[in-house]
Amino acid sequence: PSPASVLGPGTALPLVINTWNFENAANAAWSALQKGGSVLDAVERGCSQCELEQCDGSVGFGGSPDERGETTLDAMLMNGDTMEVGAVADLRRVKNAVGVARAVMEHTEHTFIVGESATIFAENMGFMSEDLSTNKSIAIFSQWLQQNCQPNYRKNVFPDPSKSCGPYKPKAKLWKPKNPKGNFDPSSHDTIGMIAIGKNGQVAAATSTNGATHKIPGRVGDSPVAGAGAYADSTAGGAAATGDGDIMMRFLPSFLAVDLMRNGAQPTVACKMAISRIKKYYPNFFGAIICANTTGGYGAACNKRPGFSQFPFMVVNPQTNQSQLQKVDCF
């Protein structure tokens, strides 16, 4: 059962909350705060932990190979005090994506660097270049090729993407699939999204992911996009999303949830409203969001669909003093 604090305002600070049952990430972030680190240090440390552990195969190296079999990474951090953001996407051959995102924030006047250029930037900043493939990611890719590249993200192309691999060319006559995104696999999308709130209400948020398995090379989802994958504002709170990024990023759910909290909504209500906005257009989408406000209140919400009726997330605050798994029923 969900503790009352998920439903109520809550007053315990500092606070760390992250998506999914990524317990070691929550503990790493909490430990950073306990040692006097900033909220930015905490979310970077927490997401880095998931990158090292390859959380659920969907964060960090060696997971979610794209159509070429390569693993690429997306990450972002946001400082809710200054509204600075650092982000990278389609980052190749560098394992610590969230660290590179922080380097973008602290060593450039830019917000977002992508692709091969992001790798060159990372190398210049002292990050090591190494192969992100593993035996597991190579096996996933080989099996996919043997299954005629099923599933994939192509539409309105020939040859028929439901039966064969590319290269694909555009098809003149467009068609609408009967059930868009109907066979989406939740296990291919478990971004870590994390929010940390300091004892004086400072807010930071971060994300890290290796994106959708079998994505078209160059695809960027919601995770590294400020307002979509995560958002932080020390005058209101923070939010982070996980799920089908191609759909979710169209609605900026993290920005929406933080804005709703700014206008007085409790975290759980803000989370539900952000999910409801997407449901109106995509009733079957796979997704969830966590929200926390500057008084230590927190909540989560998820869209109910076959195989996904509850969303787990981790919370640490002075009341728990260790990472605690909580769950919310999807609606």
mmCIF file of C-alpha atoms in Angstrom, residues 67 144 147-155 157 159-166 168 181 183 213-216:
data_model
loop_
_atom_site.group_PDB
_atom_site.id
_atom_site.type_symbol
_atom_site.label_atom_id
_atom_site.label_comp_id
_atom_site.label_asym_id
_atom_site.label_seq_id
_atom_site.Cartn_x
_atom_site.Cartn_y
_atom_site.Cartn_z
ATOM 1 C CA GLU A 67 19.093 -0.219 -35.934
ATOM 2 C CA TRP A 144 16.505 -8.677 -34.092
ATOM 3 C CA GLN A 147 13.572 -11.734 -36.900
ATOM 4 C CA ASN A 148 13.520 -9.507 -40.006
ATOM 5 C CA CYS A 149 14.137 -6.396 -37.880
ATOM 6 C CA GLN A 150 10.999 -6.795 -35.761
ATOM 7 C CA PRO A 151 9.898 -4.679 -33.961
ATOM 8 C CA ASN A 152 10.936 -1.351 -35.505
ATOM 9 C CA TYR A 153 9.809 2.256 -35.603
ATOM 10 C CA ARG A 154 9.277 2.678 -39.348
ATOM 11 C CA LYS A 155 6.019 3.579 -41.099
ATOM 12 C CA VAL A 157 7.996 3.044 -46.184
ATOM 13 C CA PRO A 159 9.976 -2.557 -48.203
ATOM 14 C CA ASP A 160 7.170 -3.384 -45.740
ATOM 15 C CA PRO A 161 8.763 -2.680 -42.313
ATOM 16 C CA SER A 162 6.564 -5.302 -40.642
ATOM 17 C CA LYS A 163 8.201 -8.035 -42.718
ATOM 18 C CA SER A 164 11.717 -6.968 -43.628
ATOM 19 C CA CYS A 165 14.791 -4.942 -42.832
ATOM 20 C CA GLY A 166 15.811 -1.771 -44.677
ATOM 21 C CA TYR A 168 13.818 1.844 -46.446
ATOM 22 C CA LYS A 181 2.060 2.179 -30.575
ATOM 23 C CA ASN A 183 2.819 -3.261 -29.318
ATOM 24 C CA THR A 213 15.669 -0.525 -28.273
ATOM 25 C CA HIS A 214 15.984 -0.760 -32.101
ATOM 26 C CA LYS A 215 15.480 3.012 -32.467
ATOM 27 C CA ILE A 216 16.305 4.671 -35.765
#
